[in-house]
Coordinates of C-alpha atoms in Angstrom, one line a residue:
Chain T
M192 CA 94.2 44.2 194.4
D193 CA 95.2 41.2 193.8
L194 CA 99.0 41.7 192.0
K195 CA 97.6 40.0 189.4
E196 CA 94.8 42.0 188.6
K197 CA 96.6 44.5 188.8
A198 CA 99.5 44.0 186.8
R199 CA 96.5 43.6 184.0
Q200 CA 94.7 46.7 185.2
K201 CA 98.1 48.5 184.7
L202 CA 98.5 46.5 180.5
T203 CA 94.5 48.2 179.9
E204 CA 95.5 51.4 180.6
R205 CA 98.5 51.9 178.7
G206 CA 97.1 50.4 176.1
V207 CA 97.1 46.7 176.0
T208 CA 94.6 44.7 176.0
I209 CA 94.6 40.1 175.7
D210 CA 93.3 40.8 172.4
D211 CA 96.6 42.9 171.0
M212 CA 98.5 40.2 171.9
A213 CA 96.4 37.4 171.5
I214 CA 96.5 37.9 167.9
L215 CA 99.7 38.7 167.2
V216 CA 100.5 35.1 168.7
L217 CA 97.4 33.4 166.6
D218 CA 99.4 35.2 163.5
A219 CA 102.3 33.5 164.2
Q220 CA 101.9 30.6 165.3
L221 CA 98.7 29.7 162.6
K222 CA 101.2 28.6 159.7
Y223 CA 102.8 25.5 162.2
N224 CA 99.1 24.8 163.6
P225 CA 97.2 25.3 161.3
S226 CA 93.8 24.4 163.7
L227 CA 95.2 26.5 166.2
T228 CA 92.2 29.2 167.4
M229 CA 92.2 32.8 169.0
D230 CA 90.6 31.5 172.2
A231 CA 94.1 29.7 172.4
C232 CA 96.2 32.4 171.6
K233 CA 94.0 34.5 175.0
E234 CA 94.6 31.4 176.9
A235 CA 98.5 31.2 176.2
I236 CA 98.3 34.8 177.1
E237 CA 96.3 34.8 180.8
S238 CA 98.7 31.6 181.4
V239 CA 102.0 34.3 180.7
L240 CA 100.0 37.4 183.1
A241 CA 99.5 34.7 185.7
K242 CA 103.3 34.3 186.4
R243 CA 105.0 36.0 189.3
E244 CA 108.0 36.8 187.7
V245 CA 105.9 38.5 184.7
I246 CA 103.5 40.2 187.1
H247 CA 106.5 41.6 188.4
T248 CA 108.0 42.8 185.6
I249 CA 105.1 44.5 184.2
L250 CA 104.4 46.7 187.2
T251 CA 108.0 47.5 187.6
G252 CA 109.0 48.1 183.4
I253 CA 105.2 50.6 183.7
A254 CA 106.3 52.2 186.7
L255 CA 110.0 53.4 185.6
D256 CA 107.9 54.4 182.6
E257 CA 105.2 56.4 184.6
A258 CA 108.0 58.0 186.9
T259 CA 110.1 59.4 183.1
E260 CA 106.3 60.6 181.9
K261 CA 106.1 62.6 184.9
N262 CA 109.7 63.5 185.7
Q263 CA 110.7 62.2 188.8
L264 CA 113.7 60.6 188.1
E265 CA 117.3 62.2 187.6
P266 CA 117.5 64.7 184.7
E267 CA 119.9 62.4 182.8
I268 CA 118.6 59.0 182.7
N269 CA 115.0 60.5 182.8
K270 CA 115.6 61.8 179.4
I271 CA 117.5 58.7 178.2
I272 CA 114.6 56.9 179.1
L273 CA 112.2 59.3 177.7
D274 CA 114.2 59.5 174.0
D275 CA 114.8 55.4 174.1
T276 CA 118.5 55.7 172.9
P277 CA 118.7 53.7 170.5
L278 CA 121.7 52.3 172.7
Y279 CA 120.0 52.1 176.1
G280 CA 119.2 47.9 176.4
I281 CA 117.8 48.1 179.8
D282 CA 114.5 47.9 178.5
E283 CA 116.0 45.0 176.5
I284 CA 117.0 43.0 179.7
L285 CA 114.6 43.8 182.1
A286 CA 111.9 41.7 179.3
L287 CA 114.4 39.3 179.6
S288 CA 112.7 38.4 183.6
I289 CA 110.0 36.8 181.4
V290 CA 111.4 35.8 177.7
N291 CA 114.3 33.3 180.1
I292 CA 111.9 32.0 181.8
Y293 CA 110.3 29.9 178.5
G294 CA 113.2 28.9 176.7
T295 CA 114.9 29.3 173.5
I296 CA 111.9 29.9 171.7
A297 CA 110.5 32.6 173.4
L298 CA 114.3 34.0 173.0
T299 CA 114.3 34.0 169.5
N300 CA 110.3 35.1 169.1
F301 CA 111.0 38.0 171.0
G302 CA 114.4 39.1 169.5
Y303 CA 112.3 39.3 165.6
L304 CA 109.5 40.8 167.5
D305 CA 111.3 43.7 169.2
K306 CA 113.3 45.0 165.5
V307 CA 109.8 44.4 163.3
K308 CA 107.4 45.6 166.2
P309 CA 103.8 43.8 164.7
G310 CA 100.9 45.5 165.4
I311 CA 100.4 46.8 168.9
V312 CA 103.7 46.4 169.4
G313 CA 104.6 49.2 166.8
K314 CA 101.7 51.0 167.8
I315 CA 102.7 51.3 171.6
D316 CA 106.4 51.7 170.0
K317 CA 105.2 54.7 167.9
L318 CA 103.6 56.5 170.5
G319 CA 106.9 56.3 172.5
K320 CA 108.4 57.2 169.5
D321 CA 106.5 60.4 169.2
S322 CA 106.7 61.7 172.8
I323 CA 102.9 61.7 173.6
E324 CA 103.1 59.3 176.1
C325 CA 107.2 57.1 177.7
H326 CA 106.7 53.2 176.8
T327 CA 110.7 52.2 175.8
F328 CA 110.2 49.5 179.3
L329 CA 105.9 48.5 177.9
D330 CA 106.8 47.5 174.5
D331 CA 109.5 45.3 175.4
I332 CA 107.2 43.8 177.7
V333 CA 104.3 43.5 175.8
S334 CA 107.2 41.4 173.1
A335 CA 108.5 39.0 176.0
I336 CA 104.8 38.0 177.2
I337 CA 104.1 37.4 173.0
A338 CA 107.2 35.4 172.8
A339 CA 106.8 33.8 175.7
A340 CA 102.5 33.0 174.7
M341 CA 104.0 31.9 171.2
S342 CA 106.7 29.2 173.2
R343 CA 103.8 28.8 175.7
I344 CA 101.9 26.9 172.7
A345 CA 105.5 25.1 170.3
H346 CA 106.2 23.4 173.4
H347 CA 102.0 21.5 174.4
Chain I
M72 CA 147.9 26.1 164.8
D73 CA 147.2 28.4 167.4
L74 CA 142.4 28.6 168.6
K75 CA 141.4 31.8 167.0
E76 CA 143.1 29.6 163.2
K77 CA 142.0 26.5 164.2
A78 CA 138.2 27.9 164.6
R79 CA 138.6 30.0 161.6
Q80 CA 139.9 27.2 159.2
K81 CA 136.0 24.8 160.6
L82 CA 134.1 27.7 159.8
T83 CA 136.0 27.7 156.6
E84 CA 135.8 23.1 156.3
R85 CA 132.1 23.7 157.3
G86 CA 132.1 26.1 154.3
V87 CA 131.3 29.8 156.3
T88 CA 133.2 32.6 155.0
I89 CA 134.2 35.5 156.6
D90 CA 132.4 37.8 153.5
D91 CA 130.1 36.0 153.6
M92 CA 129.0 36.9 157.1
A93 CA 130.4 40.5 156.1
I94 CA 127.8 41.0 154.3
L95 CA 124.6 40.6 156.0
V96 CA 126.1 43.1 158.5
L97 CA 126.6 45.5 155.8
D98 CA 122.9 45.1 155.1
A99 CA 121.2 45.4 157.9
Q100 CA 123.3 48.3 159.0
L101 CA 123.7 50.5 156.0
K102 CA 119.8 52.2 157.0
Y103 CA 121.5 53.4 160.4
N104 CA 125.1 54.3 158.4
P105 CA 125.2 55.2 154.8
S106 CA 128.6 55.8 154.9
L107 CA 129.1 51.6 156.5
T108 CA 132.3 49.0 154.4
M109 CA 132.4 46.4 153.5
D110 CA 136.0 46.6 154.8
A111 CA 134.3 47.7 158.4
C112 CA 132.2 44.7 157.9
K113 CA 134.9 42.6 157.8
E114 CA 137.1 43.8 160.5
A115 CA 133.7 43.6 162.9
I116 CA 133.9 40.5 162.0
E117 CA 136.7 39.1 162.4
S118 CA 137.0 41.3 165.6
V119 CA 134.5 39.4 167.1
L120 CA 136.8 35.7 166.3
A121 CA 139.1 37.5 167.7
K122 CA 137.7 36.9 171.5
R123 CA 138.1 34.1 173.1
E124 CA 134.3 33.0 174.0
V125 CA 133.8 33.1 170.7
I126 CA 136.8 30.6 169.3
H127 CA 136.2 28.0 172.2
T128 CA 132.2 28.2 170.7
I129 CA 132.8 27.7 167.4
L130 CA 134.9 24.6 168.1
T131 CA 132.5 23.5 170.5
G132 CA 129.2 23.4 168.3
I133 CA 131.3 22.6 165.0
A134 CA 132.8 19.0 166.8
L135 CA 129.1 18.9 169.1
D136 CA 127.5 19.1 164.2
E137 CA 130.8 16.5 163.2
A138 CA 130.1 14.1 165.6
T139 CA 125.9 14.0 165.1
E140 CA 127.2 13.1 161.7
K141 CA 129.4 11.0 161.9
N142 CA 126.9 9.1 164.4
Q143 CA 128.8 8.5 167.4
L144 CA 126.9 10.1 170.1
E145 CA 124.1 7.7 172.1
P146 CA 121.3 7.0 169.0
E147 CA 118.6 9.2 171.2
I148 CA 120.8 12.8 171.5
N149 CA 122.4 11.9 167.8
K150 CA 119.5 11.7 166.1
I151 CA 117.6 14.9 167.9
I152 CA 120.8 16.8 166.7
L153 CA 120.6 15.2 163.8
D154 CA 117.4 15.9 163.0
D155 CA 117.5 19.3 164.5
T156 CA 114.0 18.5 166.3
P157 CA 112.0 22.2 166.7
L158 CA 111.9 22.1 170.6
Y159 CA 115.6 21.1 170.8
G160 CA 117.4 24.7 172.3
I161 CA 120.3 23.7 172.6
D162 CA 121.8 25.0 170.1
E163 CA 120.9 28.4 170.8
I164 CA 122.0 28.4 174.2
L165 CA 125.3 27.9 173.0
A166 CA 125.1 30.5 170.5
L167 CA 123.5 33.0 173.1
S168 CA 128.1 32.6 174.9
I169 CA 128.5 35.0 171.8
V170 CA 125.2 36.9 172.0
N171 CA 125.3 38.0 175.5
I172 CA 128.6 39.8 175.8
Y173 CA 127.7 41.9 172.8
G174 CA 124.4 43.3 174.7
T175 CA 121.2 43.5 173.8
I176 CA 121.5 44.7 170.4
A177 CA 123.1 41.9 169.8
L178 CA 120.4 39.6 171.4
T179 CA 117.5 41.4 169.0
N180 CA 119.8 40.6 166.7
F181 CA 120.4 37.1 167.0
G182 CA 116.2 36.4 167.3
Y183 CA 115.9 38.2 164.3
L184 CA 118.0 36.5 162.2
D185 CA 117.3 32.9 163.9
K186 CA 114.3 33.7 162.6
V187 CA 114.9 34.8 159.0
K188 CA 117.3 33.3 158.0
P189 CA 118.6 35.3 155.5
G190 CA 122.1 34.5 153.1
I191 CA 124.7 32.0 154.7
V192 CA 122.6 31.0 158.3
G193 CA 119.4 29.8 155.5
K194 CA 122.6 28.1 153.1
I195 CA 123.9 26.5 156.2
D196 CA 120.1 25.6 158.1
K197 CA 119.1 23.8 154.8
L198 CA 122.4 21.8 154.5
G199 CA 121.4 21.1 157.5
K200 CA 117.8 20.4 156.8
D201 CA 118.3 18.2 153.8
S202 CA 119.9 15.7 155.9
I203 CA 123.3 16.2 154.0
E204 CA 124.9 18.1 156.8
C205 CA 124.8 18.5 160.0
H206 CA 124.9 21.9 161.0
T207 CA 122.6 22.1 164.3
F208 CA 124.2 24.1 166.0
L209 CA 126.9 26.1 163.1
D210 CA 124.2 28.3 161.9
D211 CA 123.1 29.7 165.2
I212 CA 127.2 30.1 165.9
V213 CA 127.4 32.2 163.2
S214 CA 124.0 33.8 163.8
A215 CA 125.5 34.5 166.7
I216 CA 128.6 36.1 165.1
I217 CA 126.6 38.3 162.9
A218 CA 124.2 39.6 166.0
A219 CA 127.7 40.4 167.5
A220 CA 129.8 42.4 165.1
M221 CA 126.4 43.8 164.1
S222 CA 125.8 45.7 167.4
R223 CA 129.9 46.7 167.6
I224 CA 129.1 48.3 164.8
A225 CA 126.4 49.9 166.6
H226 CA 128.1 50.9 169.6
H227 CA 131.4 52.5 167.8
Chain Z
M81 CA 113.6 3.8 176.1
D82 CA 112.0 7.2 176.4
L83 CA 114.2 9.8 176.8
K84 CA 113.8 11.1 180.3
E85 CA 114.6 7.3 181.1
K86 CA 117.4 7.9 179.5
A87 CA 118.6 10.8 180.9
R88 CA 117.9 9.6 184.7
Q89 CA 119.7 6.3 183.1
K90 CA 123.0 8.3 181.7
L91 CA 123.1 10.1 185.0
T92 CA 123.7 7.7 187.3
E93 CA 125.7 5.8 184.8
R94 CA 127.9 9.1 185.0
G95 CA 127.3 8.1 188.5
V96 CA 125.0 11.1 189.6
T97 CA 121.8 10.1 192.2
I98 CA 118.3 11.4 192.9
D99 CA 120.0 11.3 196.6
D100 CA 122.5 13.1 196.3
M101 CA 121.4 15.8 194.9
A102 CA 117.9 16.0 197.1
I103 CA 120.6 16.2 200.1
L104 CA 121.6 19.5 199.0
V105 CA 118.6 21.0 198.2
L106 CA 117.4 19.8 201.3
D107 CA 121.1 21.2 203.5
A108 CA 119.8 24.7 202.0
Q109 CA 116.8 25.0 202.2
L110 CA 115.9 24.1 205.3
K111 CA 117.0 27.2 206.9
Y112 CA 113.8 28.8 204.8
N113 CA 111.7 26.0 205.7
P114 CA 112.3 24.2 208.9
S115 CA 109.7 21.4 208.2
L116 CA 111.3 20.7 204.7
T117 CA 111.5 17.0 203.4
M118 CA 113.9 15.0 201.6
D119 CA 110.9 13.4 200.2
A120 CA 110.0 16.8 199.3
C121 CA 113.3 17.5 197.6
K122 CA 113.7 14.3 195.6
E123 CA 110.0 15.4 193.8
A124 CA 111.1 18.3 193.4
I125 CA 114.3 17.2 191.6
E126 CA 112.2 14.7 189.9
S127 CA 109.8 17.0 188.9
V128 CA 113.3 19.2 187.1
L129 CA 114.2 16.1 185.9
A130 CA 111.2 15.9 183.6
K131 CA 111.4 19.0 181.8
R132 CA 112.0 19.0 178.2
E133 CA 115.0 21.6 178.0
V134 CA 116.7 19.9 180.9
I135 CA 116.3 16.2 179.4
H136 CA 118.2 17.7 176.3
T137 CA 121.0 19.4 178.1
I138 CA 121.4 15.8 180.2
L139 CA 122.0 14.3 177.3
T140 CA 124.1 16.8 175.4
G141 CA 126.5 17.8 177.9
I142 CA 126.9 14.2 179.0
A143 CA 127.6 13.2 175.3
L144 CA 130.1 16.2 175.0
D145 CA 132.0 14.1 178.4
E146 CA 132.0 11.1 177.3
A147 CA 133.2 11.5 173.2
T148 CA 136.2 13.8 174.7
E149 CA 136.5 10.7 177.4
K150 CA 136.9 9.1 174.0
N151 CA 139.4 11.4 172.5
Q152 CA 136.3 11.5 169.2
L153 CA 136.8 15.3 168.8
E154 CA 139.9 17.7 167.4
P155 CA 142.5 17.3 169.6
E156 CA 142.6 21.7 170.4
I157 CA 139.0 21.1 171.4
N158 CA 139.5 18.0 173.1
K159 CA 142.1 19.2 175.3
I160 CA 140.8 21.9 176.7
I161 CA 137.2 20.3 177.5
L162 CA 139.1 17.4 179.3
D163 CA 141.5 20.1 181.3
D164 CA 138.4 22.1 181.4
T165 CA 140.3 25.0 181.2
P166 CA 139.9 27.7 183.5
L167 CA 138.8 30.6 180.8
Y168 CA 136.3 27.3 179.2
G169 CA 133.0 29.3 180.0
I170 CA 130.8 26.1 177.0
D171 CA 129.8 24.4 180.5
E172 CA 128.4 27.0 182.5
I173 CA 126.3 28.0 179.4
L174 CA 124.9 24.8 178.5
A175 CA 123.8 24.7 182.4
L176 CA 121.9 28.1 181.9
S177 CA 119.3 26.3 179.4
I178 CA 118.2 24.9 182.9
V179 CA 118.6 27.9 185.2
N180 CA 116.9 30.2 183.1
I181 CA 113.6 28.8 183.0
Y182 CA 113.4 28.4 186.7
G183 CA 113.9 32.1 187.5
T184 CA 116.3 34.3 189.2
I185 CA 116.6 32.3 192.6
A186 CA 117.6 29.6 190.4
L187 CA 120.5 31.7 188.8
T188 CA 122.3 33.0 192.2
N189 CA 122.1 29.1 194.1
F190 CA 123.9 28.4 190.6
G191 CA 126.3 30.2 191.0
Y192 CA 126.9 29.8 194.8
L193 CA 127.3 25.6 193.7
D194 CA 129.7 26.7 190.6
K195 CA 132.1 28.5 192.9
V196 CA 131.6 26.0 196.2
K197 CA 130.8 22.7 194.9
P198 CA 129.4 20.8 197.6
G199 CA 128.4 17.0 197.9
I200 CA 128.3 15.3 194.4
V201 CA 129.1 18.7 193.0
G202 CA 132.2 18.6 194.5
K203 CA 132.9 14.5 193.7
I204 CA 132.0 14.6 189.9
D205 CA 134.7 17.8 189.8
K206 CA 137.4 16.0 191.3
L207 CA 137.0 12.9 189.3
G208 CA 137.2 15.2 186.1
K209 CA 140.1 17.5 187.7
D210 CA 141.9 13.6 188.7
S211 CA 141.3 12.9 185.5
I212 CA 139.8 9.9 185.6
E213 CA 136.7 11.0 184.0
C214 CA 135.5 13.5 182.3
H215 CA 133.1 15.3 183.6
T216 CA 133.3 19.4 182.3
F217 CA 129.9 18.6 181.5
L218 CA 127.4 17.9 184.3
D219 CA 129.5 19.0 186.7
D220 CA 128.0 22.2 186.1
I221 CA 124.6 20.8 184.9
V222 CA 124.3 18.8 188.7
S223 CA 124.6 22.4 190.3
A224 CA 122.0 23.3 187.7
I225 CA 119.5 20.7 188.6
I226 CA 120.0 20.7 192.2
A227 CA 119.8 25.2 191.6
A228 CA 116.6 25.1 189.9
A229 CA 115.3 22.6 192.4
M230 CA 115.5 25.0 195.3
S231 CA 114.1 27.7 193.1
R232 CA 111.1 24.9 192.4
I233 CA 110.8 25.0 196.6
A234 CA 110.9 28.7 197.0
H235 CA 108.4 29.0 195.1
H236 CA 106.0 26.4 196.6
Chain V
M219 CA 128.1 66.6 184.1
D220 CA 128.9 63.6 181.6
L221 CA 127.0 60.3 182.2
K222 CA 130.2 58.3 183.3
E223 CA 131.2 61.2 186.0
K224 CA 127.1 61.4 187.2
A225 CA 126.9 57.2 187.6
R226 CA 130.1 57.2 189.3
Q227 CA 129.0 60.2 192.2
K228 CA 125.3 58.0 192.9
L229 CA 127.4 55.1 193.6
T230 CA 129.6 57.9 195.8
E231 CA 126.0 59.0 197.2
R232 CA 124.9 56.1 197.8
G233 CA 126.8 54.3 199.5
V234 CA 129.7 52.7 197.2
T235 CA 133.2 53.6 196.9
I236 CA 135.6 52.1 194.3
D237 CA 137.7 51.1 197.6
D238 CA 134.8 49.0 199.0
M239 CA 134.2 47.2 195.5
A240 CA 138.2 46.5 194.5
I241 CA 139.0 44.7 198.2
L242 CA 136.2 43.0 197.2
V243 CA 137.9 42.1 193.8
L244 CA 141.3 41.6 196.4
D245 CA 140.3 39.1 198.8
A246 CA 138.7 36.7 195.9
Q247 CA 141.6 36.8 193.5
L248 CA 144.2 36.5 195.7
K249 CA 143.7 33.0 195.6
Y250 CA 144.3 32.8 192.3
N251 CA 147.1 35.2 191.8
P252 CA 148.9 36.1 194.3
S253 CA 151.0 39.2 192.9
L254 CA 147.6 41.1 192.3
T255 CA 147.9 44.9 194.0
M256 CA 144.9 47.0 195.0
D257 CA 145.7 49.0 192.1
A258 CA 145.1 46.5 189.9
C259 CA 141.9 45.7 191.5
K260 CA 141.0 49.8 191.1
E261 CA 142.2 50.0 187.7
A262 CA 139.7 46.7 186.7
I263 CA 136.9 48.9 188.7
E264 CA 137.1 51.6 187.2
S265 CA 137.1 49.8 183.4
V266 CA 133.6 48.3 184.4
L267 CA 132.5 51.3 185.7
A268 CA 133.6 53.1 182.4
K269 CA 130.9 50.3 179.5
R270 CA 128.1 52.4 178.9
E271 CA 125.8 48.8 179.4
V272 CA 127.0 49.5 183.2
I273 CA 127.0 53.8 183.2
H274 CA 123.2 52.6 182.5
T275 CA 122.4 50.4 184.5
I276 CA 123.7 52.3 187.8
L277 CA 121.8 54.6 186.9
T278 CA 118.2 52.9 186.1
G279 CA 118.1 50.7 189.0
I280 CA 119.6 53.9 191.3
A281 CA 116.6 55.7 190.1
L282 CA 114.1 53.2 191.1
D283 CA 115.6 52.6 194.7
E284 CA 115.0 57.0 195.3
A285 CA 111.5 56.3 193.8
T286 CA 110.6 54.4 196.1
E287 CA 112.1 55.7 198.9
K288 CA 110.2 59.0 198.0
N289 CA 106.6 56.3 197.8
Q290 CA 106.7 57.4 194.0
L291 CA 105.5 54.7 192.9
E292 CA 101.9 52.3 192.7
P293 CA 101.9 51.2 196.1
E294 CA 101.9 47.9 195.4
I295 CA 105.1 47.6 193.7
N296 CA 106.8 50.5 196.3
K297 CA 105.9 48.1 199.0
I298 CA 107.4 44.7 196.9
I299 CA 110.6 46.4 196.3
L300 CA 111.1 48.2 199.7
D301 CA 110.2 45.2 201.6
D302 CA 113.1 43.4 198.4
T303 CA 110.3 41.0 199.2
P304 CA 112.1 37.0 198.0
L305 CA 110.4 36.7 195.6
Y306 CA 111.4 39.7 193.5
G307 CA 113.8 39.1 191.0
I308 CA 113.3 42.5 188.7
D309 CA 116.6 43.6 190.6
E310 CA 118.9 40.4 189.4
I311 CA 117.7 40.5 186.5
L312 CA 118.8 44.4 186.0
A313 CA 122.4 42.8 187.0
L314 CA 122.9 40.7 184.1
S315 CA 122.5 43.6 182.0
I316 CA 126.6 43.8 183.2
V317 CA 127.5 40.4 184.4
N318 CA 126.5 38.7 180.9
I319 CA 128.7 41.1 179.1
Y320 CA 131.5 40.0 180.8
G321 CA 131.0 36.2 180.5
T322 CA 130.8 32.9 182.5
I323 CA 133.5 34.0 185.4
A324 CA 131.5 36.9 186.3
L325 CA 128.2 34.9 185.9
T326 CA 129.0 32.3 189.0
N327 CA 130.9 35.1 190.9
F328 CA 127.6 37.6 191.3
G329 CA 125.9 34.5 192.2
Y330 CA 128.6 33.4 195.1
L331 CA 128.4 37.3 196.0
D332 CA 124.9 37.2 195.8
K333 CA 124.6 34.8 198.4
V334 CA 127.4 35.4 200.9
K335 CA 127.4 39.4 200.4
P336 CA 130.8 39.9 201.9
G337 CA 131.7 43.2 203.2
I338 CA 129.8 46.7 201.4
V339 CA 127.7 44.0 200.0
G340 CA 126.3 42.5 202.9
K341 CA 126.8 46.6 203.9
I342 CA 124.1 48.2 201.7
D343 CA 121.6 45.0 201.5
K344 CA 121.6 45.4 205.4
L345 CA 120.9 49.2 205.4
G346 CA 118.3 48.2 202.9
K347 CA 116.1 44.8 205.2
D348 CA 116.5 48.3 207.8
S349 CA 114.2 50.1 205.6
I350 CA 117.1 52.8 206.5
E351 CA 117.3 53.0 203.0
C352 CA 116.1 51.4 199.9
H353 CA 118.8 49.2 198.4
T354 CA 116.5 46.7 196.3
F355 CA 118.6 46.9 193.3
L356 CA 122.5 48.5 194.1
D357 CA 122.9 45.5 196.4
D358 CA 123.1 43.9 193.7
I359 CA 124.7 46.0 190.4
V360 CA 127.2 46.8 193.3
S361 CA 128.0 42.4 193.4
A362 CA 128.0 42.5 189.5
I363 CA 129.9 45.2 189.2
I364 CA 132.3 43.4 191.4
A365 CA 132.0 40.4 189.9
A366 CA 132.4 41.9 186.3
A367 CA 135.7 43.0 187.7
M368 CA 137.0 39.4 189.2
S369 CA 136.1 38.5 185.8
R370 CA 138.1 41.0 183.8
I371 CA 141.4 40.4 185.6
A372 CA 140.8 36.3 185.2
H373 CA 141.6 36.9 181.9
H374 CA 143.5 38.7 181.6

């Protein structure tokens, strides 16, 4: 399987679909562009998911979430990541590898999504907070992909 | 006058007080810390305003706003800054010089403030959008100072 | 004149040509790719110069350099920018608006160029340091454009 | 053991001492400050190592290196991290969580150290490249700590 396919498969396995992300792009951008379609938003998400940096970030972040779920890390850091301690910020930093390459519109949208946690972002955050699964890195990565797609649409 | 005093004087001249910024810190952080006081928020703002990088950013950003108001820049860039064109992102980048040094909590709060524009942030943004004054750089700098103070409080 | 043409005209006016930048790309990347040509490096520079964020950064940074040369800013900040005080870092921050969108290869190359100052970077830095002209922002912007072009070549 | 102690213990276990890092700070900063001592450089490194963000980054980055050595990640990403593929940039991004909070002097020094790889940076990079151990994240984290200490000294 090529890397791009692998990254998409991991997102699906962890409970995130293209549609989950595209609908948040549509919700946010319709007010700037009333003729925007769900198809255009899905295309924007697909385009973000094809970038090498994005693929690397997805695979690395989910690897950390999964290793944490399996208790494979040293106890101190395993506990910090599992609890998503409020002052732990490495998850947001990892997401910057996606956000940065899409410019400042992506950056401010990322900050907003990370605070407000709409739709799929809130859903996976809650699964993590309830300790059913570990999504400490995934929720920030998903916010970053959505923010990047928003920026892409604004620039086109 | 020393640089720190100069930066504060320029903020006041351009319509931004310590209290305007501290109240937004209090509003946002009370839910995490119900015993937080306005005095503690003002102290956090003062501490941010004492940092060299912050002083340099304030003086540079307001200098650009003022030069734009006076029509001193080449017509193409003067117009872009005056209109605060949606795809112009140099104002957010400048604000990163403040946000970055306060970690990821500052970063996500900055994104949120930049989208929602509460209180003083919205007030100066509106003065700019109505073309009464040019605040293209100032509104982002004020958001960054507030976000930095929030991060400082969260970390203490 | 469109914005892209304007940005290129300003670079030329301030003493920087496409060839000056492309030669540094070639020098640095030949060891990774011995068949790289000067034409490919010029093309990479041209591609960077066509990006909206890059155009905005060039026009804003040179506007600050020129306003400083003309003594149009408040005396405190005019002196800091004119002297390119070692602890003034807003010039590097502005350059990040270019570097960030080209990923981490651009980031590390930018840091290297900013320290070593080869070719055109050193030439304009020296003109600035000798107080003949003010190039506080321009030398970082030129380093950022070169670093971005290097990253583009590495990724293709 | 508290987190700060744990981070230092992991650095030692992975072959990095305070002295290894302090000597590179001294080497680089002596030309700006001829009376700088090794003790002052060690103190600067210690101060960087006491920051929460730095501790989190060290523990997360080494956890990824160790999980990779043990082949615990999915094969695709395990191979990318083990090989430190040139276009994999998540290691540099992680290091930004340290570099960003120390301002632009840290940023440019980080880029320089990452290219030139002096002393301990080159030593652990070589151990990684020779596939004896996996130090894909560690070499960037060590560069970031050194760059942060350099910035701290320049600002004091």
